[in-house]
Every structure is written in structure tokens, then in C-alpha cells.
PDB file of C-alpha atoms in Angstrom:
ATOM      1  CA  UNK X   1      88.124  50.421  40.715  1.00 58.00           C
ATOM      2  CA  UNK X   2      89.139  47.943  43.407  1.00 64.00           C
ATOM      3  CA  UNK X   3      87.537  44.516  43.892  1.00 63.00           C
ATOM      4  CA  UNK X   4      84.837  45.768  46.262  1.00 65.00           C
ATOM      5  CA  UNK X   5      83.790  48.650  43.981  1.00 74.00           C
ATOM      6  CA  UNK X   6      83.711  46.372  40.912  1.00 72.00           C
ATOM      7  CA  UNK X   7      81.729  43.737  42.797  1.00 70.00           C
ATOM      8  CA  UNK X   8      79.308  46.361  44.038  1.00 71.00           C
ATOM      9  CA  UNK X   9      78.852  47.679  40.491  1.00 72.00           C
ATOM     10  CA  UNK X  10      78.620  44.115  39.144  1.00 68.00           C
ATOM     11  CA  UNK X  11      75.906  43.239  41.653  1.00 69.00           C
ATOM     12  CA  UNK X  12      73.762  46.279  40.809  1.00 71.00           C
ATOM     13  CA  UNK X  13      71.042  44.211  39.161  1.00 68.00           C
ATOM     14  CA  UNK X  14      70.973  41.727  42.026  1.00 67.00           C
ATOM     15  CA  UNK X  15      70.813  44.608  44.513  1.00 65.00           C
ATOM     16  CA  UNK X  16      67.934  46.163  42.575  1.00 66.00           C
ATOM     17  CA  UNK X  17      66.185  42.812  42.685  1.00 64.00           C
ATOM     18  CA  UNK X  18      66.707  41.885  46.333  1.00 64.00           C
ATOM     19  CA  UNK X  19      68.725  44.699  47.974  1.00 62.00           C
ATOM     20  CA  UNK X  20      65.651  46.794  48.734  1.00 63.00           C
ATOM     21  CA  UNK X  21      64.089  43.752  50.390  1.00 74.00           C
ATOM     22  CA  UNK X  22      67.166  43.349  52.612  1.00 79.00           C
ATOM     23  CA  UNK X  23      67.004  46.994  53.668  1.00 81.00           C
ATOM     24  CA  UNK X  24      63.315  46.616  54.536  1.00 82.00           C
ATOM     25  CA  UNK X  25      63.949  43.334  56.314  1.00 85.00           C
ATOM     26  CA  UNK X  26      66.687  44.672  58.531  1.00 86.00           C
ATOM     27  CA  UNK X  27      64.618  47.752  59.346  1.00 86.00           C
ATOM     28  CA  UNK X  28      61.997  45.515  60.964  1.00 84.00           C
ATOM     29  CA  UNK X  29      61.989  43.306  64.039  1.00 85.00           C
ATOM     30  CA  UNK X  30      63.931  40.139  64.801  1.00 88.00           C
ATOM     31  CA  UNK X  31      61.023  37.686  64.965  1.00 89.00           C
ATOM     32  CA  UNK X  32      59.602  34.648  63.138  1.00 89.00           C
ATOM     33  CA  UNK X  33      58.202  36.857  60.361  1.00 90.00           C
ATOM     34  CA  UNK X  34      61.713  38.202  59.757  1.00 92.00           C
ATOM     35  CA  UNK X  35      63.119  34.693  59.218  1.00 94.00           C
ATOM     36  CA  UNK X  36      60.238  33.752  56.874  1.00 93.00           C
ATOM     37  CA  UNK X  37      60.775  36.899  54.792  1.00 92.00           C
ATOM     38  CA  UNK X  38      64.545  36.364  54.781  1.00 93.00           C
ATOM     39  CA  UNK X  39      64.028  32.861  53.339  1.00 93.00           C
ATOM     40  CA  UNK X  40      61.830  34.281  50.589  1.00 90.00           C
ATOM     41  CA  UNK X  41      64.334  37.051  49.777  1.00 88.00           C
ATOM     42  CA  UNK X  42      67.308  34.691  49.555  1.00 89.00           C
ATOM     43  CA  UNK X  43      65.392  32.253  47.338  1.00 88.00           C
ATOM     44  CA  UNK X  44      64.421  35.194  45.077  1.00 82.00           C
ATOM     45  CA  UNK X  45      68.140  35.983  44.832  1.00 82.00           C
ATOM     46  CA  UNK X  46      68.697  32.441  43.474  1.00 84.00           C
ATOM     47  CA  UNK X  47      70.457  31.011  46.499  1.00 88.00           C
ATOM     48  CA  UNK X  48      68.370  27.855  46.076  1.00 87.00           C
ATOM     49  CA  UNK X  49      65.983  26.294  48.592  1.00 92.00           C
ATOM     50  CA  UNK X  50      68.433  23.912  50.302  1.00 93.00           C
ATOM     51  CA  UNK X  51      71.204  26.501  50.684  1.00 94.00           C
ATOM     52  CA  UNK X  52      68.716  29.138  51.879  1.00 95.00           C
ATOM     53  CA  UNK X  53      67.180  26.869  54.527  1.00 96.00           C
ATOM     54  CA  UNK X  54      70.639  25.922  55.761  1.00 96.00           C
ATOM     55  CA  UNK X  55      71.727  29.585  55.983  1.00 96.00           C
ATOM     56  CA  UNK X  56      68.574  30.758  57.774  1.00 96.00           C
ATOM     57  CA  UNK X  57      68.685  27.851  60.241  1.00 96.00           C
ATOM     58  CA  UNK X  58      72.327  28.639  61.024  1.00 97.00           C
ATOM     59  CA  UNK X  59      71.458  32.327  61.492  1.00 97.00           C
ATOM     60  CA  UNK X  60      68.613  31.460  63.901  1.00 95.00           C
ATOM     61  CA  UNK X  61      70.944  29.234  65.891  1.00 96.00           C
ATOM     62  CA  UNK X  62      73.721  31.846  66.151  1.00 96.00           C
ATOM     63  CA  UNK X  63      71.369  34.725  66.969  1.00 95.00           C
ATOM     64  CA  UNK X  64      70.107  32.645  69.900  1.00 94.00           C
ATOM     65  CA  UNK X  65      73.549  31.405  71.008  1.00 96.00           C
ATOM     66  CA  UNK X  66      75.170  34.849  70.741  1.00 95.00           C
ATOM     67  CA  UNK X  67      72.127  36.585  72.302  1.00 93.00           C
ATOM     68  CA  UNK X  68      71.870  39.021  69.377  1.00 92.00           C
ATOM     69  CA  UNK X  69      69.017  41.471  69.923  1.00 90.00           C
ATOM     70  CA  UNK X  70      69.426  44.180  67.265  1.00 90.00           C
ATOM     71  CA  UNK X  71      69.040  44.019  63.481  1.00 91.00           C
ATOM     72  CA  UNK X  72      72.548  45.293  62.708  1.00 91.00           C
ATOM     73  CA  UNK X  73      73.919  42.419  64.771  1.00 94.00           C
ATOM     74  CA  UNK X  74      71.687  39.985  62.858  1.00 94.00           C
ATOM     75  CA  UNK X  75      72.839  41.430  59.519  1.00 93.00           C
ATOM     76  CA  UNK X  76      76.516  41.086  60.491  1.00 95.00           C
ATOM     77  CA  UNK X  77      75.829  37.535  61.647  1.00 96.00           C
ATOM     78  CA  UNK X  78      74.138  36.637  58.340  1.00 96.00           C
ATOM     79  CA  UNK X  79      77.170  37.977  56.476  1.00 94.00           C
ATOM     80  CA  UNK X  80      79.465  35.735  58.559  1.00 96.00           C
ATOM     81  CA  UNK X  81      77.257  32.712  57.843  1.00 97.00           C
ATOM     82  CA  UNK X  82      77.282  33.337  54.080  1.00 95.00           C
ATOM     83  CA  UNK X  83      81.039  33.994  53.959  1.00 95.00           C
ATOM     84  CA  UNK X  84      81.640  30.646  55.693  1.00 95.00           C
ATOM     85  CA  UNK X  85      79.340  28.926  53.181  1.00 95.00           C
ATOM     86  CA  UNK X  86      81.468  30.362  50.366  1.00 94.00           C
ATOM     87  CA  UNK X  87      84.764  29.252  51.894  1.00 92.00           C
ATOM     88  CA  UNK X  88      85.090  25.783  50.399  1.00 90.00           C
ATOM     89  CA  UNK X  89      88.324  24.435  48.939  1.00 85.00           C
ATOM     90  CA  UNK X  90      91.321  26.510  47.879  1.00 84.00           C
ATOM     91  CA  UNK X  91      90.268  29.937  46.511  1.00 82.00           C
ATOM     92  CA  UNK X  92      93.381  30.718  44.454  1.00 88.00           C
ATOM     93  CA  UNK X  93      94.690  28.917  41.378  1.00 92.00           C
ATOM     94  CA  UNK X  94      97.309  26.293  42.281  1.00 91.00           C
ATOM     95  CA  UNK X  95      99.626  26.574  39.291  1.00 94.00           C
ATOM     96  CA  UNK X  96     103.200  26.573  40.607  1.00 93.00           C
ATOM     97  CA  UNK X  97     104.953  23.979  38.406  1.00 93.00           C
ATOM     98  CA  UNK X  98     106.594  24.935  35.091  1.00 93.00           C
ATOM     99  CA  UNK X  99     104.592  24.392  33.044  1.00 95.00           C
ATOM    100  CA  UNK X 100     101.226  24.075  34.796  1.00 97.00           C
ATOM    101  CA  UNK X 101      97.929  23.316  33.079  1.00 97.00           C
ATOM    102  CA  UNK X 102      94.479  24.906  33.382  1.00 97.00           C
ATOM    103  CA  UNK X 103      91.690  23.079  31.551  1.00 95.00           C
ATOM    104  CA  UNK X 104      88.487  25.037  30.851  1.00 94.00           C
ATOM    105  CA  UNK X 105      85.190  23.208  30.467  1.00 90.00           C
ATOM    106  CA  UNK X 106      81.563  24.327  30.096  1.00 86.00           C
ATOM    107  CA  UNK X 107      78.754  24.579  27.556  1.00 83.00           C
ATOM    108  CA  UNK X 108      78.768  26.934  24.570  1.00 80.00           C
ATOM    109  CA  UNK X 109      77.840  30.547  25.199  1.00 81.00           C
ATOM    110  CA  UNK X 110      78.988  30.855  28.822  1.00 85.00           C
ATOM    111  CA  UNK X 111      82.024  32.990  27.970  1.00 86.00           C
ATOM    112  CA  UNK X 112      84.660  30.260  28.177  1.00 89.00           C
ATOM    113  CA  UNK X 113      86.932  31.547  25.400  1.00 89.00           C
ATOM    114  CA  UNK X 114      86.617  35.127  26.664  1.00 89.00           C
ATOM    115  CA  UNK X 115      87.489  33.944  30.164  1.00 93.00           C
ATOM    116  CA  UNK X 116      90.645  32.234  28.878  1.00 94.00           C
ATOM    117  CA  UNK X 117      91.652  35.430  27.046  1.00 92.00           C
ATOM    118  CA  UNK X 118      91.126  37.616  30.105  1.00 92.00           C
ATOM    119  CA  UNK X 119      92.959  35.183  32.393  1.00 94.00           C
ATOM    120  CA  UNK X 120      95.839  34.966  29.900  1.00 95.00           C
ATOM    121  CA  UNK X 121      96.143  38.769  29.932  1.00 93.00           C
ATOM    122  CA  UNK X 122      96.069  38.815  33.747  1.00 92.00           C
ATOM    123  CA  UNK X 123      98.733  36.107  34.017  1.00 95.00           C
ATOM    124  CA  UNK X 124     100.949  37.794  31.450  1.00 95.00           C
ATOM    125  CA  UNK X 125     100.597  41.012  33.415  1.00 93.00           C
ATOM    126  CA  UNK X 126     101.859  39.078  36.453  1.00 93.00           C
ATOM    127  CA  UNK X 127     104.974  38.142  34.483  1.00 95.00           C
ATOM    128  CA  UNK X 128     104.002  34.595  33.496  1.00 96.00           C
ATOM    129  CA  UNK X 129     104.746  33.018  30.123  1.00 96.00           C
ATOM    130  CA  UNK X 130     101.384  31.779  28.871  1.00 97.00           C
ATOM    131  CA  UNK X 131     100.379  29.475  26.032  1.00 97.00           C
ATOM    132  CA  UNK X 132      96.815  28.883  24.804  1.00 96.00           C
ATOM    133  CA  UNK X 133      95.684  25.540  23.365  1.00 96.00           C
ATOM    134  CA  UNK X 134      92.671  25.663  21.013  1.00 93.00           C
ATOM    135  CA  UNK X 135      91.336  22.177  21.802  1.00 91.00           C
ATOM    136  CA  UNK X 136      87.739  23.137  20.969  1.00 87.00           C
ATOM    137  CA  UNK X 137      88.000  21.748  17.447  1.00 84.00           C
ATOM    138  CA  UNK X 138      84.285  20.957  17.228  1.00 81.00           C
ATOM    139  CA  UNK X 139      82.779  24.453  17.018  1.00 77.00           C
ATOM    140  CA  UNK X 140      83.358  26.406  13.822  1.00 72.00           C
ATOM    141  CA  UNK X 141      85.523  29.475  14.455  1.00 83.00           C
ATOM    142  CA  UNK X 142      86.299  28.533  18.090  1.00 84.00           C
ATOM    143  CA  UNK X 143      90.041  28.544  17.362  1.00 88.00           C
ATOM    144  CA  UNK X 144      89.674  31.822  15.429  1.00 87.00           C
ATOM    145  CA  UNK X 145      87.987  33.410  18.438  1.00 88.00           C
ATOM    146  CA  UNK X 146      90.739  32.166  20.747  1.00 90.00           C
ATOM    147  CA  UNK X 147      93.377  33.462  18.330  1.00 92.00           C
ATOM    148  CA  UNK X 148      91.852  36.956  18.489  1.00 92.00           C
ATOM    149  CA  UNK X 149      92.149  36.771  22.287  1.00 90.00           C
ATOM    150  CA  UNK X 150      95.742  35.537  22.016  1.00 92.00           C
ATOM    151  CA  UNK X 151      96.544  38.663  20.001  1.00 92.00           C
ATOM    152  CA  UNK X 152      94.677  40.951  22.407  1.00 89.00           C
ATOM    153  CA  UNK X 153      96.428  39.480  25.433  1.00 89.00           C
ATOM    154  CA  UNK X 154      99.791  39.094  23.690  1.00 91.00           C
ATOM    155  CA  UNK X 155     100.287  35.367  24.332  1.00 94.00           C
ATOM    156  CA  UNK X 156     101.102  32.417  22.049  1.00 94.00           C
ATOM    157  CA  UNK X 157      98.525  29.935  20.756  1.00 95.00           C
ATOM    158  CA  UNK X 158      98.665  26.374  19.430  1.00 95.00           C
ATOM    159  CA  UNK X 159      95.826  25.329  17.112  1.00 92.00           C
ATOM    160  CA  UNK X 160      94.977  22.819  14.386  1.00 89.00           C
ATOM    161  CA  UNK X 161      92.243  22.442  11.788  1.00 84.00           C
ATOM    162  CA  UNK X 162      88.519  22.231  12.563  1.00 81.00           C
ATOM    163  CA  UNK X 163      87.567  18.660  13.498  1.00 79.00           C
ATOM    164  CA  UNK X 164      91.080  17.704  14.668  1.00 87.00           C
ATOM    165  CA  UNK X 165      91.503  15.408  17.671  1.00 88.00           C
ATOM    166  CA  UNK X 166      91.447  17.684  20.783  1.00 90.00           C
ATOM    167  CA  UNK X 167      93.999  15.467  22.550  1.00 92.00           C
ATOM    168  CA  UNK X 168      96.383  15.914  19.585  1.00 93.00           C
ATOM    169  CA  UNK X 169      96.110  19.711  19.940  1.00 94.00           C
ATOM    170  CA  UNK X 170      96.876  19.379  23.656  1.00 95.00           C
ATOM    171  CA  UNK X 171      99.884  17.170  22.876  1.00 96.00           C
ATOM    172  CA  UNK X 172     101.235  19.805  20.453  1.00 96.00           C
ATOM    173  CA  UNK X 173     100.637  22.575  23.005  1.00 96.00           C
ATOM    174  CA  UNK X 174     102.405  20.735  25.830  1.00 97.00           C
ATOM    175  CA  UNK X 175     105.353  19.908  23.554  1.00 96.00           C
ATOM    176  CA  UNK X 176     105.589  23.599  22.605  1.00 96.00           C
ATOM    177  CA  UNK X 177     105.223  24.687  26.245  1.00 96.00           C
ATOM    178  CA  UNK X 178     108.144  22.529  27.327  1.00 96.00           C
ATOM    179  CA  UNK X 179     110.322  23.692  24.424  1.00 96.00           C
ATOM    180  CA  UNK X 180     109.515  27.379  25.013  1.00 95.00           C
ATOM    181  CA  UNK X 181     109.722  27.093  28.826  1.00 95.00           C
ATOM    182  CA  UNK X 182     106.174  28.336  29.360  1.00 96.00           C
ATOM    183  CA  UNK X 183     104.763  28.773  32.874  1.00 97.00           C
ATOM    184  CA  UNK X 184     101.162  27.808  32.156  1.00 97.00           C
ATOM    185  CA  UNK X 185      99.066  26.245  29.372  1.00 98.00           C
ATOM    186  CA  UNK X 186      95.409  27.332  29.155  1.00 97.00           C
ATOM    187  CA  UNK X 187      93.347  24.699  27.330  1.00 96.00           C
ATOM    188  CA  UNK X 188      90.006  25.518  25.703  1.00 93.00           C
ATOM    189  CA  UNK X 189      87.717  22.477  25.262  1.00 88.00           C
ATOM    190  CA  UNK X 190      84.567  21.844  23.235  1.00 83.00           C
ATOM    191  CA  UNK X 191      81.498  23.418  24.778  1.00 71.00           C
ATOM    192  CA  UNK X 192      78.792  21.315  23.228  1.00 65.00           C
ATOM    193  CA  UNK X 193      76.459  19.558  25.634  1.00 54.00           C
ATOM    194  CA  UNK X 194      77.905  16.085  25.321  1.00 53.00           C
ATOM    195  CA  UNK X 195      76.218  13.139  26.806  1.00 62.00           C
ATOM    196  CA  UNK X 196      78.115  12.337  29.967  1.00 65.00           C
ATOM    197  CA  UNK X 197      80.017   9.381  28.553  1.00 72.00           C
ATOM    198  CA  UNK X 198      81.352  11.313  25.551  1.00 76.00           C
ATOM    199  CA  UNK X 199      82.395  14.166  27.806  1.00 72.00           C
ATOM    200  CA  UNK X 200      84.216  11.801  30.147  1.00 75.00           C
ATOM    201  CA  UNK X 201      85.936  10.029  27.276  1.00 82.00           C
ATOM    202  CA  UNK X 202      87.181  13.261  25.742  1.00 83.00           C
ATOM    203  CA  UNK X 203      88.387  14.765  29.026  1.00 84.00           C
ATOM    204  CA  UNK X 204      90.002  11.488  30.077  1.00 85.00           C
ATOM    205  CA  UNK X 205      91.889  11.355  26.798  1.00 89.00           C
ATOM    206  CA  UNK X 206      93.164  14.912  27.297  1.00 90.00           C
ATOM    207  CA  UNK X 207      94.003  14.071  30.906  1.00 89.00           C
ATOM    208  CA  UNK X 208      96.068  11.048  29.871  1.00 91.00           C
ATOM    209  CA  UNK X 209      98.078  13.230  27.455  1.00 95.00           C
ATOM    210  CA  UNK X 210      98.784  15.725  30.266  1.00 94.00           C
ATOM    211  CA  UNK X 211      99.780  12.893  32.654  1.00 93.00           C
ATOM    212  CA  UNK X 212     102.140  11.429  30.085  1.00 95.00           C
ATOM    213  CA  UNK X 213     103.713  14.689  28.885  1.00 95.00           C
ATOM    214  CA  UNK X 214     103.809  16.603  32.185  1.00 95.00           C
ATOM    215  CA  UNK X 215     103.810  14.013  34.994  1.00 95.00           C
ATOM    216  CA  UNK X 216     103.198  15.621  38.383  1.00 94.00           C
ATOM    217  CA  UNK X 217     102.364  19.071  37.018  1.00 95.00           C
ATOM    218  CA  UNK X 218      99.925  21.363  38.822  1.00 96.00           C
ATOM    219  CA  UNK X 219      96.551  21.201  37.139  1.00 95.00           C
ATOM    220  CA  UNK X 220      93.262  23.075  37.480  1.00 95.00           C
ATOM    221  CA  UNK X 221      90.009  22.008  35.862  1.00 93.00           C
ATOM    222  CA  UNK X 222      87.820  25.106  35.789  1.00 95.00           C
ATOM    223  CA  UNK X 223      84.126  24.988  34.992  1.00 92.00           C
ATOM    224  CA  UNK X 224      82.891  28.215  33.391  1.00 92.00           C
ATOM    225  CA  UNK X 225      79.251  29.064  34.174  1.00 88.00           C
ATOM    226  CA  UNK X 226      77.010  31.940  33.093  1.00 86.00           C
ATOM    227  CA  UNK X 227      75.533  33.630  36.207  1.00 83.00           C
ATOM    228  CA  UNK X 228      72.441  34.755  34.288  1.00 82.00           C
ATOM    229  CA  UNK X 229      71.312  31.119  33.907  1.00 81.00           C
ATOM    230  CA  UNK X 230      70.818  30.829  37.683  1.00 75.00           C
ATOM    231  CA  UNK X 231      69.640  27.425  38.863  1.00 77.00           C
ATOM    232  CA  UNK X 232      70.124  25.970  35.350  1.00 79.00           C
ATOM    233  CA  UNK X 233      73.814  26.755  35.771  1.00 80.00           C
ATOM    234  CA  UNK X 234      73.812  24.777  39.001  1.00 82.00           C
ATOM    235  CA  UNK X 235      72.270  21.777  37.216  1.00 82.00           C
ATOM    236  CA  UNK X 236      74.979  22.051  34.521  1.00 79.00           C
ATOM    237  CA  UNK X 237      77.647  22.251  37.206  1.00 83.00           C
ATOM    238  CA  UNK X 238      76.408  19.068  38.882  1.00 82.00           C
ATOM    239  CA  UNK X 239      76.536  17.216  35.548  1.00 79.00           C
ATOM    240  CA  UNK X 240      80.066  18.403  34.785  1.00 81.00           C
ATOM    241  CA  UNK X 241      81.251  17.616  38.305  1.00 82.00           C
ATOM    242  CA  UNK X 242      80.079  14.024  37.879  1.00 77.00           C
ATOM    243  CA  UNK X 243      81.897  13.771  34.543  1.00 73.00           C
ATOM    244  CA  UNK X 244      85.125  15.608  35.440  1.00 75.00           C
ATOM    245  CA  UNK X 245      87.109  16.402  38.567  1.00 79.00           C
ATOM    246  CA  UNK X 246      86.380  20.131  38.803  1.00 89.00           C
ATOM    247  CA  UNK X 247      88.799  22.099  40.990  1.00 92.00           C
ATOM    248  CA  UNK X 248      87.088  25.465  40.664  1.00 94.00           C
ATOM    249  CA  UNK X 249      84.295  27.553  39.157  1.00 92.00           C
ATOM    250  CA  UNK X 250      84.558  30.697  37.040  1.00 93.00           C
ATOM    251  CA  UNK X 251      81.261  32.573  37.108  1.00 89.00           C
ATOM    252  CA  UNK X 252      80.806  34.957  34.162  1.00 88.00           C
ATOM    253  CA  UNK X 253      78.269  37.721  33.406  1.00 83.00           C
ATOM    254  CA  UNK X 254      77.579  38.429  37.073  1.00 79.00           C
ATOM    255  CA  UNK X 255      76.992  42.076  36.106  1.00 75.00           C
ATOM    256  CA  UNK X 256      74.131  40.975  33.845  1.00 69.00           C
ATOM    257  CA  UNK X 257      72.442  38.839  36.492  1.00 62.00           C
ATOM    258  CA  UNK X 258      69.696  39.869  38.889  1.00 59.00           C
ATOM    259  CA  UNK X 259      70.351  36.705  40.892  1.00 68.00           C
ATOM    260  CA  UNK X 260      73.862  36.894  42.329  1.00 74.00           C
ATOM    261  CA  UNK X 261      72.909  34.507  45.144  1.00 82.00           C
ATOM    262  CA  UNK X 262      73.680  31.660  42.730  1.00 85.00           C
ATOM    263  CA  UNK X 263      77.365  32.091  43.711  1.00 87.00           C
ATOM    264  CA  UNK X 264      76.574  30.869  47.237  1.00 91.00           C
ATOM    265  CA  UNK X 265      74.356  28.025  46.018  1.00 90.00           C
ATOM    266  CA  UNK X 266      77.083  26.746  43.671  1.00 89.00           C
ATOM    267  CA  UNK X 267      79.855  26.835  46.279  1.00 91.00           C
ATOM    268  CA  UNK X 268      77.694  25.215  48.942  1.00 91.00           C
ATOM    269  CA  UNK X 269      75.964  22.507  46.908  1.00 88.00           C
ATOM    270  CA  UNK X 270      79.035  21.472  44.907  1.00 89.00           C
ATOM    271  CA  UNK X 271      81.626  22.100  47.649  1.00 92.00           C
ATOM    272  CA  UNK X 272      83.826  23.524  44.885  1.00 91.00           C
ATOM    273  CA  UNK X 273      85.338  27.015  45.273  1.00 92.00           C
ATOM    274  CA  UNK X 274      84.383  29.927  43.028  1.00 92.00           C
ATOM    275  CA  UNK X 275      87.829  31.120  41.897  1.00 93.00           C
ATOM    276  CA  UNK X 276      87.032  33.952  39.478  1.00 92.00           C
ATOM    277  CA  UNK X 277      84.030  36.072  38.602  1.00 88.00           C
ATOM    278  CA  UNK X 278      83.345  38.156  35.503  1.00 85.00           C
ATOM    279  CA  UNK X 279      81.815  41.572  36.229  1.00 80.00           C
ATOM    280  CA  UNK X 280      82.031  43.316  32.846  1.00 75.00           C
ATOM    281  CA  UNK X 281      83.191  43.272  29.242  1.00 77.00           C
ATOM    282  CA  UNK X 282      86.677  44.710  29.720  1.00 77.00           C
ATOM    283  CA  UNK X 283      89.852  42.633  29.573  1.00 78.00           C
ATOM    284  CA  UNK X 284      90.455  43.405  33.272  1.00 77.00           C
ATOM    285  CA  UNK X 285      86.905  42.576  34.402  1.00 80.00           C
ATOM    286  CA  UNK X 286      87.714  38.987  35.370  1.00 87.00           C
ATOM    287  CA  UNK X 287      88.521  39.098  39.066  1.00 86.00           C
ATOM    288  CA  UNK X 288      89.771  36.632  41.684  1.00 88.00           C
ATOM    289  CA  UNK X 289      86.839  35.881  43.961  1.00 88.00           C
ATOM    290  CA  UNK X 290      86.827  37.302  47.498  1.00 87.00           C
ATOM    291  CA  UNK X 291      84.040  35.949  49.698  1.00 89.00           C
ATOM    292  CA  UNK X 292      83.944  38.768  52.278  1.00 90.00           C
ATOM    293  CA  UNK X 293      83.776  41.574  49.704  1.00 84.00           C
ATOM    294  CA  UNK X 294      81.147  39.676  47.717  1.00 85.00           C
ATOM    295  CA  UNK X 295      78.832  39.152  50.709  1.00 88.00           C
ATOM    296  CA  UNK X 296      79.275  42.728  51.930  1.00 84.00           C
ATOM    297  CA  UNK X 297      78.351  44.038  48.483  1.00 79.00           C
ATOM    298  CA  UNK X 298      75.332  41.701  48.318  1.00 79.00           C
ATOM    299  CA  UNK X 299      73.803  42.263  51.770  1.00 80.00           C
TER     300      UNK X 299
END
């Protein structure tokens, strides 16, 4: 399946939840009742109140300015509005230096380790030399889980013992990456809900190691979120953004969510691009995010 087909399949639960409402909405008339019902439908889809109000206000304004009279025109206009709301920042991964670094952060249970494994497989398939760093030394078996993914995806891993200093693991990984001429290092970090200060301290320490060992390298800090948590995921994202300079979002388990509108809320409220989405269990079910295909599949 291509991106659009996978997205459409991945958004099945969201479509079942709000898709019928959209079809009913756009079968009606373009009046004040329509805009009120559209607000309700978008909020039900977990787009959030602020993002929904902004989108509906923009739609009203454009419908008036562009003298749109028919519902198909209004639907196409809404799609354009939502696509623009999703287009924040740079959508692709900026990892051009050798080596580059991608740091993965997020709470336990969101699919962080799985995401790293799937991305490693994708990058290796693109001809890149990839190294994993098991810097989540806090959770029992985290490194074991990452090692299973390293075997599945056929890439190298650097790990230490449980309870080791995460920054020391990163140092070892970067040393190995330089020696082996790796293209990219994917770093797994502890997913416990730190208090903000502990989180900042740990990430700053890792960041200093990267600065010292690979000065000027391309670096992505990717926050992994579980789509099924909806607005709670957005609250998590705000906390992590305050504690770390996030360059992108990876949204997992979108196929299990009935509230795919959270993608738009996250991009708009954080002004951070969604770079990848997970739409299934398979190793190839982590996909680069495409705003137009996503919105077309949703509405």
C-alpha cells in the first residue's frame, strides 16, 4: 500500500468516529448551523478547542472572501486550511552529516523503542549505516528490547549494564560511530516521567557529550507520542518541549486511535512538525508524514 492507502486504513477508527458526521455535515447547507456542527465534530475528533476555533474561523473568512457557495467548495477549503495548519517547520529529517544524531524522548509505553527499530530498518533500506545507542538504562530490559530490534533491522547496537550513566552509553556509541564511519546514531532515552529538572539535566548531559564528540553534526530531537492518549499526549508534548528543544514529533498507534485530529492540534499548538506516524504493527508501518494525504484521508 502507498502512503494514502495506509493513512486511510490507519484512520479507519477516526473515520468511524467522525467521518460519518463530516459526510452529513457537507450534505447540508452552508449556514451558521453548519459552522456550529463543524466545531463540535472537530472537537470530537480531538483537534482541541483552540485549534478548532482557529480552523473554523479561518474557514468562515475564506468562504466569504472566495465567495464559496457550495458544500464541495467548502470541504475543499477546509482541507486547505487544515493542511496549512499542519505545515509547520521542516517535515523531513535533517540528518546529512556523517555521523548525524537522532535523540528519541517520550514517556514509557508510547512505542519509542519500536519506533527506533522501524526507523533503523527504513534508514538501512535507504542505504545508510545505522547505529543504535541503548541510553535508556533506567528501565529493566529496555536495552534487551532495543537489541531485539537491532537484530530485526540488521543494524549495530551499543549498550551497557542496567543503571549505567546514559551519557556514558552515548559517548561509547559516538566513539563507535566515528570509528565505524556510521551515517546516523539513533539514541533511545529513559521514558520515565521525570520531573522537569531531572529531564533537563539528563538531556543536557547527553547533549554536551554530542557537542563535544560531534561538533556541528546534524541533530534531531524527536518526541514520540501515543495517538490514543489524545489531549493527554498534547499535555505531555508541552512539558517535553519546555524541557528539551524538540525538532519533530513521531505519532504512534494512529491506527488504534478514534481521534486522529490530535495530529493537527499537536502541530498547531506546539508549532513543531509531525515527521513520522505509525499506522500498524509491521516493520514498514512507520511512515514519513504527508499533510495533504493525511487531511484528504481524514475529511
